[in-house]
mmCIF file of N, CA and C in Angstrom:
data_model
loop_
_atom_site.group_PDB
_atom_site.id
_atom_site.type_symbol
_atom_site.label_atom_id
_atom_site.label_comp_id
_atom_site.label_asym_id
_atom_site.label_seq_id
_atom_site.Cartn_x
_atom_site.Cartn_y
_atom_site.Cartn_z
ATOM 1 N N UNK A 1 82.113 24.269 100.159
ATOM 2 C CA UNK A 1 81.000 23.519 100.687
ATOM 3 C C UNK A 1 80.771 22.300 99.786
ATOM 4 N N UNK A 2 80.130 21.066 100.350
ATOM 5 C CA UNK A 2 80.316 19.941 100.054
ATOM 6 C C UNK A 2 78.901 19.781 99.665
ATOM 7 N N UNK A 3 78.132 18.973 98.232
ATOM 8 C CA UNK A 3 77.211 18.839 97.977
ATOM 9 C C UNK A 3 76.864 17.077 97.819
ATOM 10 N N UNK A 4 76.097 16.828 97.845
ATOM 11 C CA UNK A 4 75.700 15.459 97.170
ATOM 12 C C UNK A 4 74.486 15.479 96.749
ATOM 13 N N UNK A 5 75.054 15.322 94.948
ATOM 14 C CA UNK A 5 73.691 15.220 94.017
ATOM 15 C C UNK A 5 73.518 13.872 93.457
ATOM 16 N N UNK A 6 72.401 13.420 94.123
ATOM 17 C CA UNK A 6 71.529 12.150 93.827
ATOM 18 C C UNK A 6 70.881 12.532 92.301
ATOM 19 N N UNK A 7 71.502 11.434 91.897
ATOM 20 C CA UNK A 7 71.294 11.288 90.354
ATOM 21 C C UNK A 7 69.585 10.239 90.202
ATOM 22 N N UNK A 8 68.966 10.637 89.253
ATOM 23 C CA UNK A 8 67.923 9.654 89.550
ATOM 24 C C UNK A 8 66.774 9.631 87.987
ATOM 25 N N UNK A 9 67.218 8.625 87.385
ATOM 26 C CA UNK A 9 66.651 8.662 86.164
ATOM 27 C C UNK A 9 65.504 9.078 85.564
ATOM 28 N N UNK A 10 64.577 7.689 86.191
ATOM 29 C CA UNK A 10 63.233 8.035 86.026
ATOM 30 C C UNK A 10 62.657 7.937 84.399
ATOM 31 N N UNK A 11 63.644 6.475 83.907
ATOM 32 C CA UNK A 11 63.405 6.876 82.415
ATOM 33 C C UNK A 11 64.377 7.369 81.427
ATOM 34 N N UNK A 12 65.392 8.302 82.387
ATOM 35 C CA UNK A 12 66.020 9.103 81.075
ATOM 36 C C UNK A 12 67.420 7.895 80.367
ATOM 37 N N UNK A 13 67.279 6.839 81.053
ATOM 38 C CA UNK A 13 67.914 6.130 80.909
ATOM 39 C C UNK A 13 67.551 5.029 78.946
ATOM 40 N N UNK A 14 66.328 5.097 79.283
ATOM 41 C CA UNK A 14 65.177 4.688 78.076
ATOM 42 C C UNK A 14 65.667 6.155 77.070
ATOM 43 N N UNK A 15 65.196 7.320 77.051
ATOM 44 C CA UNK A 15 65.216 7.679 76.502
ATOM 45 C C UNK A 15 66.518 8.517 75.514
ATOM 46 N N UNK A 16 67.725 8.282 76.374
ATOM 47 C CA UNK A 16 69.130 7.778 75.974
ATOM 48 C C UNK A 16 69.396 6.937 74.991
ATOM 49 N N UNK A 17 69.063 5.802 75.335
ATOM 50 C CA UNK A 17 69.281 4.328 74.938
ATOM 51 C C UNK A 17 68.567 4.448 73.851
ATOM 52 N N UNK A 18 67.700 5.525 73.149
ATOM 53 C CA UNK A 18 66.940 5.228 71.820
ATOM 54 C C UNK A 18 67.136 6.145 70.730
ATOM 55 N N UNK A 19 68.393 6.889 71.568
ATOM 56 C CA UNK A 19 68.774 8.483 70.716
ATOM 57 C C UNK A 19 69.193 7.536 69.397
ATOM 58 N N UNK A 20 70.051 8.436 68.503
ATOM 59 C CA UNK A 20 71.274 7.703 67.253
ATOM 60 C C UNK A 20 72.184 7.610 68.100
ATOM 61 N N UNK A 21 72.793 6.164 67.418
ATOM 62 C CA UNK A 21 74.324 6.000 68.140
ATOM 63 C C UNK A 21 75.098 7.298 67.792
ATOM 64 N N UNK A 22 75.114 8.384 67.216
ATOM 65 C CA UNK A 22 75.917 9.377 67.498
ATOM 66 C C UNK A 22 75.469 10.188 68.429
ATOM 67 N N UNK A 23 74.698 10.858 68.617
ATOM 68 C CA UNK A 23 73.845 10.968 69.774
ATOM 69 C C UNK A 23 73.817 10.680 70.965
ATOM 70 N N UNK A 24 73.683 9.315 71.341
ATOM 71 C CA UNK A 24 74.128 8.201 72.664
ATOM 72 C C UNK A 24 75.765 8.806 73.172
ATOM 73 N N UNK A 25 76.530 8.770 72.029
ATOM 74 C CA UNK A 25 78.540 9.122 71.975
ATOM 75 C C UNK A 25 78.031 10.747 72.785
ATOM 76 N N UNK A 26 77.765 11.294 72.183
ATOM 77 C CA UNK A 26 77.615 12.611 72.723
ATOM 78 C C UNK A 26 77.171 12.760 74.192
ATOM 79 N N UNK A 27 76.225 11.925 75.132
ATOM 80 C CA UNK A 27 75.720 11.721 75.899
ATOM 81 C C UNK A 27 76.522 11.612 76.689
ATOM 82 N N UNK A 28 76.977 10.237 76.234
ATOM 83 C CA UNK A 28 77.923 9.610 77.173
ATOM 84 C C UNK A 28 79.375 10.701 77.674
ATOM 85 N N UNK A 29 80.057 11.389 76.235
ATOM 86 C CA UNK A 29 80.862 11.851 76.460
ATOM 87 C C UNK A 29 80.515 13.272 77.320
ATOM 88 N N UNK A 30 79.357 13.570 77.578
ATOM 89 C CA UNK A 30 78.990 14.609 78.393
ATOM 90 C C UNK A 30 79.143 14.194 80.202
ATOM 91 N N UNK A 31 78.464 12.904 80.079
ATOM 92 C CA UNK A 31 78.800 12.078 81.603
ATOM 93 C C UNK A 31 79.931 12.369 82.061
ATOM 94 N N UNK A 32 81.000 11.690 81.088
ATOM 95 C CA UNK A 32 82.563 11.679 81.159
ATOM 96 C C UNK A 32 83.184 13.299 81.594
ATOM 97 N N UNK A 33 82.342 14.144 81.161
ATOM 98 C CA UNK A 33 83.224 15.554 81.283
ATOM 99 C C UNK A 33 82.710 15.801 82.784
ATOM 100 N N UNK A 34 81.475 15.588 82.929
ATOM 101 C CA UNK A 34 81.002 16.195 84.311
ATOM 102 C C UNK A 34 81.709 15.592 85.253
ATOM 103 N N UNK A 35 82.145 14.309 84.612
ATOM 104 C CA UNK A 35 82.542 13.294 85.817
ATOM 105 C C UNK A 35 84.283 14.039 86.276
ATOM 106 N N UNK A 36 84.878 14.408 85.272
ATOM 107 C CA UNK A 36 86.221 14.910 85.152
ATOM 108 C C UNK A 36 86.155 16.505 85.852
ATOM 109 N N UNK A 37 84.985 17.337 86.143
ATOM 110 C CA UNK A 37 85.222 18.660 86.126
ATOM 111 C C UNK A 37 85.255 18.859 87.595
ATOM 112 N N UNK A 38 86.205 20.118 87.371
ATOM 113 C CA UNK A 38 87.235 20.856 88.790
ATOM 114 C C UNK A 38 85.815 20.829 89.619
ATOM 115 N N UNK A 39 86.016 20.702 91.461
ATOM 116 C CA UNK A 39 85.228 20.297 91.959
ATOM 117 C C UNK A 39 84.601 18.756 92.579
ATOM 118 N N UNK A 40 84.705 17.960 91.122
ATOM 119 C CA UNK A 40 84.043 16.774 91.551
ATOM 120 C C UNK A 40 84.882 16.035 92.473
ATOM 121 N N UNK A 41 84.235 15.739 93.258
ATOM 122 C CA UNK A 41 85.058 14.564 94.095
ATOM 123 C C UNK A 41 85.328 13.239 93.950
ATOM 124 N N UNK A 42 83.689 12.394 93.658
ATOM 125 C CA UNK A 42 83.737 11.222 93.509
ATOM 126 C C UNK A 42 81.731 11.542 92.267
ATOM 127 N N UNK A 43 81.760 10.279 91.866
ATOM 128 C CA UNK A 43 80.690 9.955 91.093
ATOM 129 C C UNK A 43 80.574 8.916 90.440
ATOM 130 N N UNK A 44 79.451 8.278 90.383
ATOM 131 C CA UNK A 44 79.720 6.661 89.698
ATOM 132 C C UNK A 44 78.193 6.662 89.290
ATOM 133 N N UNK A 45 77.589 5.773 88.526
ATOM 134 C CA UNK A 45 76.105 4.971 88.431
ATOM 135 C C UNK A 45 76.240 3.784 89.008
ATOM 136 N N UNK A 46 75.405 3.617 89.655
ATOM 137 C CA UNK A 46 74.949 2.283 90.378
ATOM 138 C C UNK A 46 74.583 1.709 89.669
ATOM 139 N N UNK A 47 74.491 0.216 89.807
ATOM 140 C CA UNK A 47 73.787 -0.604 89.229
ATOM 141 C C UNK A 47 72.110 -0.629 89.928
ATOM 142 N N UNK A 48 71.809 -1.355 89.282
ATOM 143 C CA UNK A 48 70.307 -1.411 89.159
ATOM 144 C C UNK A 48 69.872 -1.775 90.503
ATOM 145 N N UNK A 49 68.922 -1.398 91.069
ATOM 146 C CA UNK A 49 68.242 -1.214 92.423
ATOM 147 C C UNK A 49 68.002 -2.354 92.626
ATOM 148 N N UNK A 50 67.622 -3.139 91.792
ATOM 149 C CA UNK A 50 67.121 -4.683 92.340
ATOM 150 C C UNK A 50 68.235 -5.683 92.502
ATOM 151 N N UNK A 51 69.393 -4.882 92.400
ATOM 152 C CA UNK A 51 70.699 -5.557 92.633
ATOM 153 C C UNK A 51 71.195 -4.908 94.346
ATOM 154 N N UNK A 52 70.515 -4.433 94.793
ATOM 155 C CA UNK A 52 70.484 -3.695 96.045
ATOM 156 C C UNK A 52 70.369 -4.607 97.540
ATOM 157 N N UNK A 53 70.886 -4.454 98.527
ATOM 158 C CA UNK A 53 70.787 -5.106 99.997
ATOM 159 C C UNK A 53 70.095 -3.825 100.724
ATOM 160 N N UNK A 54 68.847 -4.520 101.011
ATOM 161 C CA UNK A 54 68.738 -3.138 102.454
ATOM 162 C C UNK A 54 68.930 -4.070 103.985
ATOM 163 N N UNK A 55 69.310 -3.654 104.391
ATOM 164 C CA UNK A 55 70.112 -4.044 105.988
ATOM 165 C C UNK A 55 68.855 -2.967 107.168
ATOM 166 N N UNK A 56 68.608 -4.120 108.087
ATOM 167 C CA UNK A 56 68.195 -3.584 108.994
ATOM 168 C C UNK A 56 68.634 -3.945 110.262
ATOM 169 N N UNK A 57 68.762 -3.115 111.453
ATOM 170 C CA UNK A 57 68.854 -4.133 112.686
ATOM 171 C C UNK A 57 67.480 -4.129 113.691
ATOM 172 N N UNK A 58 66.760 -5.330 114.059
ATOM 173 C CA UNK A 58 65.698 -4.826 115.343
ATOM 174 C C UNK A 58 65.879 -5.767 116.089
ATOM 175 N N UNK A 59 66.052 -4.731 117.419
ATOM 176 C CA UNK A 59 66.188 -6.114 118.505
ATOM 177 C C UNK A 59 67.681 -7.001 118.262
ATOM 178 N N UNK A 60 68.636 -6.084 117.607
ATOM 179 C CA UNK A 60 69.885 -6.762 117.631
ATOM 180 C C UNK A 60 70.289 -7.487 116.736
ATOM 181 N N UNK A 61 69.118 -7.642 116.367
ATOM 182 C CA UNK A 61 69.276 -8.977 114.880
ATOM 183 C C UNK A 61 69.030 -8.533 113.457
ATOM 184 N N UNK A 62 70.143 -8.893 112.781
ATOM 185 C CA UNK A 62 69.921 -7.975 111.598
ATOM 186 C C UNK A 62 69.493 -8.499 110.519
ATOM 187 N N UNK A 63 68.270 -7.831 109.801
ATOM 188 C CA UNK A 63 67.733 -8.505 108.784
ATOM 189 C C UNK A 63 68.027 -8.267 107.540
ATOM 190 N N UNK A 64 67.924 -8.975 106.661
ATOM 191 C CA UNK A 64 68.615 -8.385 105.012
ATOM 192 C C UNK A 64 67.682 -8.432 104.089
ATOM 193 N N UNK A 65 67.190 -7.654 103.547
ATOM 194 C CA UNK A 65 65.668 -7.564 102.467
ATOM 195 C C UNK A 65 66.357 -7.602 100.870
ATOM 196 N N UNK A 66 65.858 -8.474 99.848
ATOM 197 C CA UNK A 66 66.317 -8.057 98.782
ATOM 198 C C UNK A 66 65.960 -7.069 98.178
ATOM 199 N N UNK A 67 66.574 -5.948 97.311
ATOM 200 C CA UNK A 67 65.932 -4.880 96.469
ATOM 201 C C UNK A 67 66.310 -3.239 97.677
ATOM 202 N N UNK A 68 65.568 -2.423 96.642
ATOM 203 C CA UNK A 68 66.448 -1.305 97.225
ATOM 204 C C UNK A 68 65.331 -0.622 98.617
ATOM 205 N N UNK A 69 65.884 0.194 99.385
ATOM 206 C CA UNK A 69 64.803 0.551 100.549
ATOM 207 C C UNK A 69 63.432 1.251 100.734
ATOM 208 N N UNK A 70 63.688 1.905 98.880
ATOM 209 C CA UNK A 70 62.684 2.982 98.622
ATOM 210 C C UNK A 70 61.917 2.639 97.383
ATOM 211 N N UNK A 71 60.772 3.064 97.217
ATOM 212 C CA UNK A 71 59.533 2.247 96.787
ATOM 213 C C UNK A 71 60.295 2.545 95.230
ATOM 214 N N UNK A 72 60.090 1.460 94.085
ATOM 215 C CA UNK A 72 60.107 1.921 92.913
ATOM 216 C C UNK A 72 60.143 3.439 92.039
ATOM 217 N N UNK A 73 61.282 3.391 91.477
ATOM 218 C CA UNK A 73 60.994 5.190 90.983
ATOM 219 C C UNK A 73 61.539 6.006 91.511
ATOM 220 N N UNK A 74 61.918 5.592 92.867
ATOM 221 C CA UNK A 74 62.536 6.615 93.553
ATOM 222 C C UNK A 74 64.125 6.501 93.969
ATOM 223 N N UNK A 75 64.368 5.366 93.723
ATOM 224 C CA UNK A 75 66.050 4.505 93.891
ATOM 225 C C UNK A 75 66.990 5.709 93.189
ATOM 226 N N UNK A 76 67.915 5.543 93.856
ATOM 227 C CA UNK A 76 68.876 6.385 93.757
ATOM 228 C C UNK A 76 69.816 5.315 92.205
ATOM 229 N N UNK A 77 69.896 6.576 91.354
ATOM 230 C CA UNK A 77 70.804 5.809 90.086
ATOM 231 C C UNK A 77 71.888 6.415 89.869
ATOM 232 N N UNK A 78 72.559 7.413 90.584
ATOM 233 C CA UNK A 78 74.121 7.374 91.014
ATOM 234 C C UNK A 78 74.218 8.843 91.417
ATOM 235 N N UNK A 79 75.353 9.406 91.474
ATOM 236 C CA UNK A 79 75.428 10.698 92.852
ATOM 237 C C UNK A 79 77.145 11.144 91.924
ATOM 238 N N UNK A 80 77.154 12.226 92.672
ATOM 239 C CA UNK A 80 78.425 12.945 92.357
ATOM 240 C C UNK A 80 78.621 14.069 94.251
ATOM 241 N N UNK A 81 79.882 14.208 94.402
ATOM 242 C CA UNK A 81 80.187 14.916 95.194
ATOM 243 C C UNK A 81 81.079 15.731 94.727
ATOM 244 N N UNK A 82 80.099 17.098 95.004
ATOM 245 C CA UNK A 82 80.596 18.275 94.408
ATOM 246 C C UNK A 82 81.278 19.370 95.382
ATOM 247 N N UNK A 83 82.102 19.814 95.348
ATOM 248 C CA UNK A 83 82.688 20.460 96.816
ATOM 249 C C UNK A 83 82.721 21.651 95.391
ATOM 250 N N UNK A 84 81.896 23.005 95.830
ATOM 251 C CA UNK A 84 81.919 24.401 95.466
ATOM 252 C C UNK A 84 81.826 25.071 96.198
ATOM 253 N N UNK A 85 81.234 26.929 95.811
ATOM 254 C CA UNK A 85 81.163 27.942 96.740
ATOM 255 C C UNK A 85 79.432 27.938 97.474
ATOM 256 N N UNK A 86 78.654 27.100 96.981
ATOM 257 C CA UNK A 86 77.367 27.407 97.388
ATOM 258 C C UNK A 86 76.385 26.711 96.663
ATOM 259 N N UNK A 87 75.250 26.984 96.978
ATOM 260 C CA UNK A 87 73.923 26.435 96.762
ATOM 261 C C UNK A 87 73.848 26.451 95.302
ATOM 262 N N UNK A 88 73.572 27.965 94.473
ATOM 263 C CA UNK A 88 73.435 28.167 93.669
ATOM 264 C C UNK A 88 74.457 27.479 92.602
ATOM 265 N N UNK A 89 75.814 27.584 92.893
ATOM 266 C CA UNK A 89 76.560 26.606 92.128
ATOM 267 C C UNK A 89 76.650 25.270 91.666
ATOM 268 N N UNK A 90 75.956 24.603 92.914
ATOM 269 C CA UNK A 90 75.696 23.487 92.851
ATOM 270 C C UNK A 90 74.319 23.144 91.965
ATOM 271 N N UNK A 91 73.704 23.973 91.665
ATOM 272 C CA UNK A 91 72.257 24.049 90.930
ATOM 273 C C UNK A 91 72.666 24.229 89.429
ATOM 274 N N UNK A 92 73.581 24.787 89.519
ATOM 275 C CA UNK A 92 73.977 24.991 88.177
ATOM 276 C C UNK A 92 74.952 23.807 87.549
ATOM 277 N N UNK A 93 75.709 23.442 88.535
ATOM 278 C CA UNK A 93 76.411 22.114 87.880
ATOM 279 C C UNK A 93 75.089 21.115 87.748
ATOM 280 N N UNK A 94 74.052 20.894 88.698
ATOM 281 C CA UNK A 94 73.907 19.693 88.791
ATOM 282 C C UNK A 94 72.961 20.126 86.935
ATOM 283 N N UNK A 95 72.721 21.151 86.820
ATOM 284 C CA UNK A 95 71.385 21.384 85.193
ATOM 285 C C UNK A 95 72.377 20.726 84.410
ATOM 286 N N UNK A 96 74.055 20.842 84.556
ATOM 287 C CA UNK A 96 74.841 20.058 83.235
ATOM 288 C C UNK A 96 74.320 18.920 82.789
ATOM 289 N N UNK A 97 74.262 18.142 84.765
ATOM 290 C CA UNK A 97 74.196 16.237 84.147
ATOM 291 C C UNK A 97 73.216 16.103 83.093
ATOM 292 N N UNK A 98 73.350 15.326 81.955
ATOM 293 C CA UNK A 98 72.431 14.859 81.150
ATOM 294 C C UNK A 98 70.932 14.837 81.294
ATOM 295 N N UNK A 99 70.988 13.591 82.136
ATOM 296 C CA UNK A 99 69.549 13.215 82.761
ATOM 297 C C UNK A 99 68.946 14.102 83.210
ATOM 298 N N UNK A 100 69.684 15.330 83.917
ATOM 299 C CA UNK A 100 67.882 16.465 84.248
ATOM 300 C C UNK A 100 67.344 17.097 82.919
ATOM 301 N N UNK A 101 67.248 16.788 81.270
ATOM 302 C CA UNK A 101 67.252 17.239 80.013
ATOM 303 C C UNK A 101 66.372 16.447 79.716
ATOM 304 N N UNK A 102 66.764 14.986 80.281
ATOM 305 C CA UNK A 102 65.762 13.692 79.637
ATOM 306 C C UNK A 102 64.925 13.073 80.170
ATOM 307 N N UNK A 103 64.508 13.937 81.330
ATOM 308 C CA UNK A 103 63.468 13.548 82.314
ATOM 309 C C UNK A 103 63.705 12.846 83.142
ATOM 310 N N UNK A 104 65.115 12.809 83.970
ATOM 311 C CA UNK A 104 65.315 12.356 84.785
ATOM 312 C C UNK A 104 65.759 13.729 85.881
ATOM 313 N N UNK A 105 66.163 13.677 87.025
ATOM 314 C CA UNK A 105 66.046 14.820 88.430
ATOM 315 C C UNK A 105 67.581 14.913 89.014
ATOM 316 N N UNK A 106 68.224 15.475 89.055
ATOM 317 C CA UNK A 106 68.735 15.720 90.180
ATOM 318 C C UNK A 106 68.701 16.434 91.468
ATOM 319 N N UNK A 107 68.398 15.556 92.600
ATOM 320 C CA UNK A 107 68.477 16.263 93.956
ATOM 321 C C UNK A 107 69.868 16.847 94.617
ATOM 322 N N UNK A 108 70.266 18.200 94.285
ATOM 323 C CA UNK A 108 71.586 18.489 95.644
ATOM 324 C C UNK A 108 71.154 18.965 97.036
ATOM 325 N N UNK A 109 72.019 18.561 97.527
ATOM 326 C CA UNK A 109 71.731 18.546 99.105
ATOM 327 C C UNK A 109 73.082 18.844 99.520
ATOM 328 N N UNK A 110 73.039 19.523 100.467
ATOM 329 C CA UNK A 110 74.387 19.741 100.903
ATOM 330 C C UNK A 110 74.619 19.063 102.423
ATOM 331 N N UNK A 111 76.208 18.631 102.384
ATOM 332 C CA UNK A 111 76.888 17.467 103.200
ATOM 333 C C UNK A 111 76.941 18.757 104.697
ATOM 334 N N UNK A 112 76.904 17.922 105.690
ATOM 335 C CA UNK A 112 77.283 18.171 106.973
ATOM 336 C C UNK A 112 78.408 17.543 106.856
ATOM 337 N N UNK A 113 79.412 18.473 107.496
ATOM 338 C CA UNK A 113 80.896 18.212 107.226
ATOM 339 C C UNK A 113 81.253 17.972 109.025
ATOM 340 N N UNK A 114 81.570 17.181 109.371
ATOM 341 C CA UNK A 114 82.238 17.014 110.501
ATOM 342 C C UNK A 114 83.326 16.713 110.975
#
């Protein structure tokens, strides 16, 4: 079964960025493993929300808004697709990522596969 966990800071990004640079190495190299482990499919960080297009169409005509679609705070700051046996697995990978430690969230949700 196919998951997608919305990565979403909320800060933990700040509170990273102020560890010791040995500390930060450790962090990072934790990203790097989750990013590498059996399962993952794809995963990246986005850049910053205000670097974002939201696209709409009404009436045929499509409009382009700068910034991201969802109110401050809530922008998505990067995702992983996790293909495991279940819910619970996926709860347990997603406690690895860093950021749910440093006050940032991960949401999994699982993919409709069609």
């Amino acid at each position: 079964m196919k998951f997608l966990l919305q990565v979403r800071f909320n800060g933990a990004d700040k509170v990273i960025g102020a560890l010791p640079a040995e500390e930060q190495k450790k962090v990072t190299g934790e990203f790097e493993a989750i990013r590498q482990s059996p399962g993952v499919l794809d995963g990246n960080q986005l850049q910053a929300a205000g670097e974002a297009a939201t696209v709409r169409v009404k009436d045929g005509t499509t409009q382009v808004t700068a910034g991201p679609a969802v109110q401050a705070g809530n922008e998505l700051d990067g995702y992983y697709v996790y293909d495991t046996s279940g819910l619970d697995a996926a709860i347990a990978f997603a406690a690895r990522i860093p950021v749910a430690r440093f006050g940032g969230a991960v949401e999994v949700r699982p993919m409709l596969e069609r």
